[in-house]
CSV table of N, CA and C in Angstrom, one decimal:
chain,number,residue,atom,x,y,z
A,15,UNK,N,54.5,22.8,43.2
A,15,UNK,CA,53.4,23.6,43.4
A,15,UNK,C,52.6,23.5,42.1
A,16,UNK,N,50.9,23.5,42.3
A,16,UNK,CA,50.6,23.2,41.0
A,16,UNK,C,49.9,24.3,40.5
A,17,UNK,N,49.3,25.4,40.8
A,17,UNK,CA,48.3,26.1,40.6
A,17,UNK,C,49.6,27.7,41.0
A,18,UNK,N,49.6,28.2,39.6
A,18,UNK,CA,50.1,29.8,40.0
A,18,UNK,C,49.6,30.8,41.0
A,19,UNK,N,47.9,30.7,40.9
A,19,UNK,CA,48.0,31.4,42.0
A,19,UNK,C,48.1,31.4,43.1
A,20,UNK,N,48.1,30.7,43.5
A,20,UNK,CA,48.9,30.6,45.0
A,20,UNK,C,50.2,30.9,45.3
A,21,UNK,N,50.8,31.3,43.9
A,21,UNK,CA,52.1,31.7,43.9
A,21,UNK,C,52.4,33.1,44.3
A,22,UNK,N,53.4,33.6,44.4
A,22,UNK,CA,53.8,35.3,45.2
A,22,UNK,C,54.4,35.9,43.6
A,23,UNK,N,54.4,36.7,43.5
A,23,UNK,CA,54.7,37.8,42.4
A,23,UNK,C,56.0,37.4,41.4
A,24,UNK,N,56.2,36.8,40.7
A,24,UNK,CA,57.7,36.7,40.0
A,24,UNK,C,57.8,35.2,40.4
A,25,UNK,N,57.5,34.4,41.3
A,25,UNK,CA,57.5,33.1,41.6
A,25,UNK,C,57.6,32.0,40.8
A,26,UNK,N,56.5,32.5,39.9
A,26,UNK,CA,56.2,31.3,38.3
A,26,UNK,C,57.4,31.6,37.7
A,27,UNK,N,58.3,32.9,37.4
A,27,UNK,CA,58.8,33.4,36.1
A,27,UNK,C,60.3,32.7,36.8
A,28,UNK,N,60.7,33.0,38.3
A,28,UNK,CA,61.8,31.9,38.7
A,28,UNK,C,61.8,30.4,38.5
A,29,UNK,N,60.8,30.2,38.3
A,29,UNK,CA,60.2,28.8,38.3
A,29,UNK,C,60.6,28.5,37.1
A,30,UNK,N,60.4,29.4,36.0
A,30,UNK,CA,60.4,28.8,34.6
A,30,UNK,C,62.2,29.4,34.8
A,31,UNK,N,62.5,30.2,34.9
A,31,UNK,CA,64.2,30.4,34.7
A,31,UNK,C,65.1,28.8,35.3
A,32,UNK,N,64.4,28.7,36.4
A,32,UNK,CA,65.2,27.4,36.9
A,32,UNK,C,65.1,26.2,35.8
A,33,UNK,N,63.7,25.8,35.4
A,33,UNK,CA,63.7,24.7,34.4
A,33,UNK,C,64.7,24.8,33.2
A,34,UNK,N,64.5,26.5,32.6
A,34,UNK,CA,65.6,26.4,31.8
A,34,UNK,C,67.0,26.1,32.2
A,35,UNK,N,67.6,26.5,33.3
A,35,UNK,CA,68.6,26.2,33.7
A,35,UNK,C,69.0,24.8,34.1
A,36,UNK,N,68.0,24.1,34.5
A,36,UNK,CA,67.8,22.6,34.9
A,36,UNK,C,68.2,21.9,33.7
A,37,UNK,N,67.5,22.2,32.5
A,37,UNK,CA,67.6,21.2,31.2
A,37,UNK,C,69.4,21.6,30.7
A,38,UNK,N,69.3,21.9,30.4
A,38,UNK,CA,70.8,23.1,30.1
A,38,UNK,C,71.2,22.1,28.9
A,39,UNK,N,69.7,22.3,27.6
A,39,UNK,CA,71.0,21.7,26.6
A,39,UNK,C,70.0,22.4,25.4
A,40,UNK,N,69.7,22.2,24.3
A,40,UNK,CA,69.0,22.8,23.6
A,40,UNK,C,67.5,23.1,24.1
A,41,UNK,N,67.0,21.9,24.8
A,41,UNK,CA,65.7,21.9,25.0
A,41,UNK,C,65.6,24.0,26.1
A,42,UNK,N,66.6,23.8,26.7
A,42,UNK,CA,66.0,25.0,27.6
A,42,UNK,C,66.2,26.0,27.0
A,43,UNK,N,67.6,26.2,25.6
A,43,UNK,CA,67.6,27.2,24.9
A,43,UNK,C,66.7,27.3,24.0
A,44,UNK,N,65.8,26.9,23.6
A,44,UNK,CA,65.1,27.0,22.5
A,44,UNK,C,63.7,27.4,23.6
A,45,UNK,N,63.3,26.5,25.0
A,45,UNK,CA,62.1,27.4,26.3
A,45,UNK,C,62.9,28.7,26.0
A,46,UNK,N,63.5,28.9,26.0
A,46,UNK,CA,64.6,30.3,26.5
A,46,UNK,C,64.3,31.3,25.4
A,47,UNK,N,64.2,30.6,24.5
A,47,UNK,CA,63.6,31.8,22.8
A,47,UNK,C,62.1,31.7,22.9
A,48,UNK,N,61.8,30.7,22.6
A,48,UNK,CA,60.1,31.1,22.5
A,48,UNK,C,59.8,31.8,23.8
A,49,UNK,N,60.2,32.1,25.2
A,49,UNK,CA,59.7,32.7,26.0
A,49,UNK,C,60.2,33.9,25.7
A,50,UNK,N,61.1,34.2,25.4
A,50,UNK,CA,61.7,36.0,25.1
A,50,UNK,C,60.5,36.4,23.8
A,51,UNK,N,60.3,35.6,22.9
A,51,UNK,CA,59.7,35.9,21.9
A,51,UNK,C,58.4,36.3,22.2
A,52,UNK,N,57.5,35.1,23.3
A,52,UNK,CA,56.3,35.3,23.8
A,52,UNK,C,56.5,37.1,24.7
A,53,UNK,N,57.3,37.1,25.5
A,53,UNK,CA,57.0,38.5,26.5
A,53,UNK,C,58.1,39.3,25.4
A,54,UNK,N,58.3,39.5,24.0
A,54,UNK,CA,58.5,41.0,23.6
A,54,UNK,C,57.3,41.1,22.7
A,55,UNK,N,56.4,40.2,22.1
A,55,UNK,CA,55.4,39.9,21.1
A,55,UNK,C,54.2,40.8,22.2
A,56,UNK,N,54.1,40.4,23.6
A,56,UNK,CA,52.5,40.9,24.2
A,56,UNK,C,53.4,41.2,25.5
A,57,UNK,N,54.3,42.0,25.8
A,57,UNK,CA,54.6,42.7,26.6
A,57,UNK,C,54.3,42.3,28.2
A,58,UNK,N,52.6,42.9,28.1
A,58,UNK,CA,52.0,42.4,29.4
A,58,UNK,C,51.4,40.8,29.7
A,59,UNK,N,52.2,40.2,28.9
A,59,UNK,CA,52.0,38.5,29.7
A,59,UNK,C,52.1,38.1,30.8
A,60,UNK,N,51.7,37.4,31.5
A,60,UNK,CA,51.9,37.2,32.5
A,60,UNK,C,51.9,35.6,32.8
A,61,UNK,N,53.5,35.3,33.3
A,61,UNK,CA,53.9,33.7,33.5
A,61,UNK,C,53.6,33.3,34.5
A,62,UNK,N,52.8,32.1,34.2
A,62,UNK,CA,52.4,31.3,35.1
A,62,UNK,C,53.3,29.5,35.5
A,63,UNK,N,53.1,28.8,36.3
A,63,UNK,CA,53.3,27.8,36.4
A,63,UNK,C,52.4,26.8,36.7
A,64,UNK,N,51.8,25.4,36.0
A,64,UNK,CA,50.6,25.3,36.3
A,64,UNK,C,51.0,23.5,36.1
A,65,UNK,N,49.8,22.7,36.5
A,65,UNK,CA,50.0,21.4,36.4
A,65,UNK,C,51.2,20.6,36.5
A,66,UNK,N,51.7,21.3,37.8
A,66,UNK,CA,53.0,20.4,38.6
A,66,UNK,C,54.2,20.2,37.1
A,67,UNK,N,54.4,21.8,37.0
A,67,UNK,CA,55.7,21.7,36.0
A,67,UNK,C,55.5,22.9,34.8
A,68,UNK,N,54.5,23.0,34.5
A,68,UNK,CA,54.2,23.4,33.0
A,68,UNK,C,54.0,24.6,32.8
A,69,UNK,N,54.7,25.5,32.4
A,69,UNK,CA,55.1,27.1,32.2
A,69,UNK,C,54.1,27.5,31.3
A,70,UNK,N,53.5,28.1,31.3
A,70,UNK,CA,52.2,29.0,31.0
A,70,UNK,C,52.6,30.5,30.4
A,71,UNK,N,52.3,30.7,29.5
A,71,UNK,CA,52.0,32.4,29.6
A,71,UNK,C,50.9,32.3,29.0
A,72,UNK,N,50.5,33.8,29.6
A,72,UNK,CA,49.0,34.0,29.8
A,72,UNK,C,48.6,36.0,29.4
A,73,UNK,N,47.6,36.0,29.2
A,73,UNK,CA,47.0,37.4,28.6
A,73,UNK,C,45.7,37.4,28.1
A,74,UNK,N,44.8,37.6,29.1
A,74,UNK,CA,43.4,37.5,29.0
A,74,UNK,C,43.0,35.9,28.7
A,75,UNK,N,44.1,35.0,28.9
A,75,UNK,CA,44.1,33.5,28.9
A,75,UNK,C,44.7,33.4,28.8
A,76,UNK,N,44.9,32.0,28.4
A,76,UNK,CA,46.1,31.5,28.2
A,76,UNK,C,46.5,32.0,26.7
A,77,UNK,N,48.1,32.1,26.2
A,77,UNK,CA,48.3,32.2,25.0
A,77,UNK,C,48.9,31.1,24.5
A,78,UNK,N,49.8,30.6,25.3
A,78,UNK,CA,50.9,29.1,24.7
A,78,UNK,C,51.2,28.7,26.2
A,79,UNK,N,51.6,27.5,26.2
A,79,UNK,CA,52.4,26.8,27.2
A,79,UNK,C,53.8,26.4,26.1
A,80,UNK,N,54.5,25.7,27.3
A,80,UNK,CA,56.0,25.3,27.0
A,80,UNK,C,56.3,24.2,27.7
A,81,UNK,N,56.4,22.8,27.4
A,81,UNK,CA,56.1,21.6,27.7
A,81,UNK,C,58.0,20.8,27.1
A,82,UNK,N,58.5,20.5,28.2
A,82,UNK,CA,59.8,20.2,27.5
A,82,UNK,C,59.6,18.4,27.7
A,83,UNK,N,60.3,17.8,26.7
A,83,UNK,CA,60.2,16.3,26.7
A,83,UNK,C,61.8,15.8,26.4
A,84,UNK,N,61.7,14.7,26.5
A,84,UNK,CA,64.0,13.9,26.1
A,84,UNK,C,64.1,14.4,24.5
A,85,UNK,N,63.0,14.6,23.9
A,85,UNK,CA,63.7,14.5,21.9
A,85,UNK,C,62.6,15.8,21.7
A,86,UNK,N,61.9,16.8,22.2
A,86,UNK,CA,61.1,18.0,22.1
A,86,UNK,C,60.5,18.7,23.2
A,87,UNK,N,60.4,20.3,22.4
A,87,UNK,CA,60.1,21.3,23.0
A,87,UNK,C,58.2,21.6,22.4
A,88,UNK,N,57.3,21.3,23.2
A,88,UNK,CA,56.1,21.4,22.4
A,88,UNK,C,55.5,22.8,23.0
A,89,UNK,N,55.4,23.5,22.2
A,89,UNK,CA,54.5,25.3,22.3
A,89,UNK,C,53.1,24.5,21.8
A,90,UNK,N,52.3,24.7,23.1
A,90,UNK,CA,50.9,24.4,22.5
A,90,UNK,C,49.9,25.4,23.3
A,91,UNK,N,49.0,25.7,21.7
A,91,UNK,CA,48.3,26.8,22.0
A,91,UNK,C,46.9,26.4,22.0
A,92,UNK,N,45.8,26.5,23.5
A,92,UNK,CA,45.1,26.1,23.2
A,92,UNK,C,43.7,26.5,22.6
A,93,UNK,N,43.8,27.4,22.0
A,93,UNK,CA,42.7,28.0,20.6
A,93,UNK,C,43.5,27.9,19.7
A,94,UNK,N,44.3,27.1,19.5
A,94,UNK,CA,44.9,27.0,18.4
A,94,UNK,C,44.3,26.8,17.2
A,95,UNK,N,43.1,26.1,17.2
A,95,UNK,CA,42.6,25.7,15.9
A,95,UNK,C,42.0,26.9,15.3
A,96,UNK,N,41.6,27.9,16.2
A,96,UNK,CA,41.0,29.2,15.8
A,96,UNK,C,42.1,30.2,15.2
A,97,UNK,N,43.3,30.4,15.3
A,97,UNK,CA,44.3,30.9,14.9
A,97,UNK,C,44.9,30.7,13.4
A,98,UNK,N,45.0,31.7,12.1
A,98,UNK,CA,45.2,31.6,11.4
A,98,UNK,C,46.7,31.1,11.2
A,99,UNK,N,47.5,30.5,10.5
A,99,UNK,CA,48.7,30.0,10.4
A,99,UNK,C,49.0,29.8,9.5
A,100,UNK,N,49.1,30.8,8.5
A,100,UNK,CA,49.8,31.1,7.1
A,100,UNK,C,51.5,30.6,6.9
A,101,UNK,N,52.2,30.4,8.3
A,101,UNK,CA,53.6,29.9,7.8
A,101,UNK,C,53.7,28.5,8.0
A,102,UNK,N,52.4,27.9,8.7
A,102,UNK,CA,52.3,26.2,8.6
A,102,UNK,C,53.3,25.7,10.3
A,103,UNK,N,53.6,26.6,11.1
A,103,UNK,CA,53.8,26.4,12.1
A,103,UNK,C,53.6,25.2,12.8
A,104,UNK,N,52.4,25.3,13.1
A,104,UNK,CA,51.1,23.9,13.5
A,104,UNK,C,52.1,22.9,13.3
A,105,UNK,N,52.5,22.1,13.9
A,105,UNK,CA,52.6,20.3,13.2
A,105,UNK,C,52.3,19.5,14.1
A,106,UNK,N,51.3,19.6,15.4
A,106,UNK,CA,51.4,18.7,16.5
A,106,UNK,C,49.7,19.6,16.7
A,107,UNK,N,49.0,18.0,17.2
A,107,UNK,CA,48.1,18.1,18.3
A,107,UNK,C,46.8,18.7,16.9
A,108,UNK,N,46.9,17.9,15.6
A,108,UNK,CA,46.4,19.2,14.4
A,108,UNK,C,44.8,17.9,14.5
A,109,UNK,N,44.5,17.3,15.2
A,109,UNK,CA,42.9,16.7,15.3
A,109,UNK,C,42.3,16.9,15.9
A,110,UNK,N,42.1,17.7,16.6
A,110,UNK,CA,41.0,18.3,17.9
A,110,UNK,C,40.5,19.6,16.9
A,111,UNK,N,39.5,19.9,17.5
A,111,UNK,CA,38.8,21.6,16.9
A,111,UNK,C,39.4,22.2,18.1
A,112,UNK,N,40.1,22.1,18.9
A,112,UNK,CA,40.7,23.5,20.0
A,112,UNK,C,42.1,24.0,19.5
A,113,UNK,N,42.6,23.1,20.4
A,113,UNK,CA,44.4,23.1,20.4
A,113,UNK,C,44.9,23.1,19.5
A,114,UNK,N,46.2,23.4,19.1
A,114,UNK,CA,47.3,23.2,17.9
A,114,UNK,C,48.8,23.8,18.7
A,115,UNK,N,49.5,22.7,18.2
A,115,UNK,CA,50.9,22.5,18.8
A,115,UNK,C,52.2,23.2,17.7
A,116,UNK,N,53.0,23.3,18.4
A,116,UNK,CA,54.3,23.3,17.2
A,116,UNK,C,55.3,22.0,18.4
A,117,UNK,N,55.7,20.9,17.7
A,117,UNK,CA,57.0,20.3,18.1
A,117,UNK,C,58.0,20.9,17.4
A,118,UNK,N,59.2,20.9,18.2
A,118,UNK,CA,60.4,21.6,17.9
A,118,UNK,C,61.3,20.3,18.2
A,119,UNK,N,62.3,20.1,17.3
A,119,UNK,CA,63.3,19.6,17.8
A,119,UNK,C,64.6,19.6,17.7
A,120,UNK,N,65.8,19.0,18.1
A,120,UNK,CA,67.0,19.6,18.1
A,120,UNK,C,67.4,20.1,16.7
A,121,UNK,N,68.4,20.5,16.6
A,121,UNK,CA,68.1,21.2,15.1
A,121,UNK,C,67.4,22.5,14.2
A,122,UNK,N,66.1,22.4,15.2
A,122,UNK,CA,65.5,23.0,14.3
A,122,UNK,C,65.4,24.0,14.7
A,123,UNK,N,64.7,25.2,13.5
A,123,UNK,CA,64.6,26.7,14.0
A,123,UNK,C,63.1,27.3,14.5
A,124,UNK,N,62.9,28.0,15.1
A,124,UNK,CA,61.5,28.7,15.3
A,124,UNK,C,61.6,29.7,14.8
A,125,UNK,N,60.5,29.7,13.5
A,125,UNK,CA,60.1,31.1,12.5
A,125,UNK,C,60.1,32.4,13.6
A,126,UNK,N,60.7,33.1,14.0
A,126,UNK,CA,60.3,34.3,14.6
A,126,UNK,C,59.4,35.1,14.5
A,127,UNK,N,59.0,35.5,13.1
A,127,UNK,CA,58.4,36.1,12.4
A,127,UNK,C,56.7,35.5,12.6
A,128,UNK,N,56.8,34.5,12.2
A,128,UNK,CA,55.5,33.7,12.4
A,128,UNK,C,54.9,33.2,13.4
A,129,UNK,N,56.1,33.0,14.1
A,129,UNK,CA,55.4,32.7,16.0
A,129,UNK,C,55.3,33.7,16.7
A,130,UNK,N,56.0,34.9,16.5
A,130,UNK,CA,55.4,36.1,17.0
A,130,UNK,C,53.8,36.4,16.8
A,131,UNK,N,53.5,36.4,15.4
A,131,UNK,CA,51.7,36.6,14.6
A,131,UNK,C,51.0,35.6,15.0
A,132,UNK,N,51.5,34.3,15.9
A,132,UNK,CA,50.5,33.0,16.2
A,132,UNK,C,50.0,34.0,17.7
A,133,UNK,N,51.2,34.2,18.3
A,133,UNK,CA,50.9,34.8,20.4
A,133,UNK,C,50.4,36.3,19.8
A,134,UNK,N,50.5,37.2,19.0
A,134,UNK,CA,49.7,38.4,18.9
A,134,UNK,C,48.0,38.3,18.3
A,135,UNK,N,48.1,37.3,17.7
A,135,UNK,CA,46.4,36.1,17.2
A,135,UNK,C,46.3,35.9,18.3
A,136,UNK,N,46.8,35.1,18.9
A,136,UNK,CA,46.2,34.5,20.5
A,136,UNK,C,46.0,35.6,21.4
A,137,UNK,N,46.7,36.4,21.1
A,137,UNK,CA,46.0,37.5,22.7
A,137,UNK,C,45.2,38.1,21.7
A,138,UNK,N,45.0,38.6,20.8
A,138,UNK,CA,43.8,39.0,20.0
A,138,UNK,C,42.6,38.4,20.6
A,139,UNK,N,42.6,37.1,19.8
A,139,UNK,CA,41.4,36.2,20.3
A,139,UNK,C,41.1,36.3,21.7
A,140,UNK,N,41.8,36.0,22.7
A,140,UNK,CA,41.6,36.1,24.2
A,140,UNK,C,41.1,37.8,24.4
A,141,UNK,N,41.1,38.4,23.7
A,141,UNK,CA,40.5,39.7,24.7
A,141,UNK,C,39.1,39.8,23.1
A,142,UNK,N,38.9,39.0,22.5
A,142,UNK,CA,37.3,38.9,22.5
A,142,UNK,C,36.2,38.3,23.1
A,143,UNK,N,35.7,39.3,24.2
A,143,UNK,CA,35.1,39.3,25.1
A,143,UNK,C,33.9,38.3,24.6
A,144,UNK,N,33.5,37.2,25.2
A,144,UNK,CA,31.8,36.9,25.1
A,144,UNK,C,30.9,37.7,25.8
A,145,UNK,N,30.1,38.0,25.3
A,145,UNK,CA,28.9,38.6,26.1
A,145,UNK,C,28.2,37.7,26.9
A,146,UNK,N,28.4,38.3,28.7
A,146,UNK,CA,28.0,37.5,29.8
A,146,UNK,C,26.1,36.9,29.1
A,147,UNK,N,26.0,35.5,29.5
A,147,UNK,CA,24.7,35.3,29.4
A,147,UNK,C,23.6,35.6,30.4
A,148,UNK,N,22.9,35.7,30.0
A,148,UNK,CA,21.4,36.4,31.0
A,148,UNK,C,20.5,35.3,31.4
């Protein structure tokens, strides 16, 4: 399925439990953290599934996706370049003026502390409203 909404209530969030359970080796435990991390950080997120695979959470937009690969776990945010990142998080996707990525790989740790303040930035930014144009 490629578009969430067409999905039924809790659909996307089985969808993403299955992937983690599909991968079943670091890659899903580490989807498995950043996604706990994402829904205790903004509570009212809401997971999506989108582009035939690609787990989304979302809050007045999108806030991060979760993109699994054979050697990485990529969290990419896409206002990311608008997002302040004092712990240097960022290491992927850092040439565009939009997006900014974190690659993760085996081994390694995700700052909790700091990836929490990237998804509470990100839903910040998403609920500043533009004023409709006339």
């Amino acid at each position: 399925m490629t578009k969430s909404a067409t999905m039924a209530p809790g659909e996307a969030s089985a969808l993403i439990d299955a992937r983690i359970r599909e991968l079943g080796d670091w890659r899903g435990q580490m989807l498995a953290r950043a996604r706990a991390l994402i829904l205790r950080a903004e509570p009212d997120t809401v997971e999506e599934w989108k582009w035939r695979g690609v787990p989304v959470w979302s809050r007045g937009g999108i806030l991060c996706t979760g993109e699994t690969y054979k050697d990485k776990v990529k969290l990419t945010f896409p206002k990311g370049a608008a997002l302040e990142d004092p712990a240097g998080l960022f290491n992927a996707s850092l040439d565009g003026n939009a997006r900014r990525a974190i690659d993760l790989h085996e081994g390694e740790d995700l700052d909790e502390a700091a990836f929490t303040a990237l998804i509470n930035a990100a839903a910040g930014l998403n609920a500043q409203k533009k004023p409709a144009k006339r």
